[in-house]
Amino acid sequence: MGYFTFITQLVDSSLIGEYTQVYAMIANIAMVVMVSILPLILLSVAPAKAVSRHLIFLALGLLLLIGLNELSKFGFDVAAPKLSG
């Protein structure tokens, strides 16, 4: 839903012209239509079990990405120790 917040801030900004506001409203309407219509089309074409499996893997990948990003903030040194010899 961050997209809608961005569009709202874009429309409320006084630095943009009238045409940009119209384009922002068109983009906002298109996004709402896509979010509401595309899942219905997807479920009518693909089996629900396959779609749910893909969504589960997508969610697991996103959680892994977020977790690794948070771990990178700690700055662990993961370089292999140099062998003396």
XYZ file of C-alpha atoms in Angstrom:
85
model
C 0.000 0.000 0.000
C 3.037 2.263 -0.086
C 2.193 3.053 -3.705
C -1.058 4.730 -2.688
C 0.745 6.810 -0.052
C 3.268 7.921 -2.669
C 0.514 8.910 -5.109
C -1.346 10.802 -2.369
C 1.782 12.752 -1.489
C 2.420 13.379 -5.170
C -1.076 14.768 -5.711
C -0.907 16.913 -2.555
C 2.423 18.438 -3.564
C 2.224 22.010 -4.806
C 5.432 21.639 -6.834
C 3.850 19.539 -9.587
C 1.713 20.698 -12.469
C -1.886 20.024 -13.279
C -1.069 17.357 -15.873
C 1.057 15.391 -13.425
C -1.857 15.333 -10.993
C -4.110 13.912 -13.701
C -1.529 11.234 -14.530
C -1.223 10.398 -10.838
C -4.971 9.972 -10.499
C -5.085 7.773 -13.624
C -2.237 5.655 -12.240
C -4.061 5.376 -8.904
C -7.281 4.202 -10.574
C -5.364 1.736 -12.765
C -3.632 0.297 -9.697
C -6.930 -0.203 -7.862
C -8.445 -1.918 -10.905
C -5.397 -4.181 -11.323
C -5.345 -5.145 -7.646
C -9.029 -6.038 -7.695
C -9.293 -7.746 -11.120
C -5.993 -9.575 -11.647
C -6.364 -12.038 -8.740
C -9.730 -13.143 -10.135
C -8.214 -13.730 -13.570
C -5.272 -15.580 -12.030
C -7.504 -17.902 -10.009
C -9.735 -18.593 -12.992
C -6.749 -19.693 -15.114
C -4.431 -21.384 -12.623
C -5.343 -23.959 -9.968
C -5.651 -22.511 -6.485
C -3.225 -25.058 -4.977
C -0.426 -24.062 -7.370
C -1.076 -20.360 -6.788
C -1.019 -20.788 -3.019
C 2.217 -22.799 -3.233
C 3.854 -20.043 -5.268
C 2.622 -17.393 -2.841
C 3.995 -19.363 0.120
C 7.432 -19.600 -1.518
C 7.260 -15.902 -2.366
C 6.439 -15.048 1.258
C 9.242 -17.296 2.564
C 11.692 -15.659 0.173
C 10.585 -12.213 1.298
C 10.979 -13.153 4.963
C 14.441 -14.570 4.241
C 15.419 -11.393 2.416
C 14.210 -9.215 5.288
C 16.005 -11.409 7.832
C 19.283 -11.322 5.916
C 18.980 -7.576 5.528
C 18.530 -7.182 9.279
C 21.527 -9.449 9.926
C 23.663 -7.372 7.585
C 23.059 -4.352 9.807
C 25.055 -6.040 12.594
C 28.185 -6.074 10.410
C 29.414 -9.584 11.147
C 32.767 -10.483 9.597
C 32.062 -13.605 7.577
C 35.414 -13.789 5.808
C 37.244 -17.099 6.124
C 40.229 -17.013 8.499
C 43.601 -16.962 6.783
C 45.694 -20.048 7.279
C 49.200 -19.511 8.562
C 51.703 -21.847 7.134
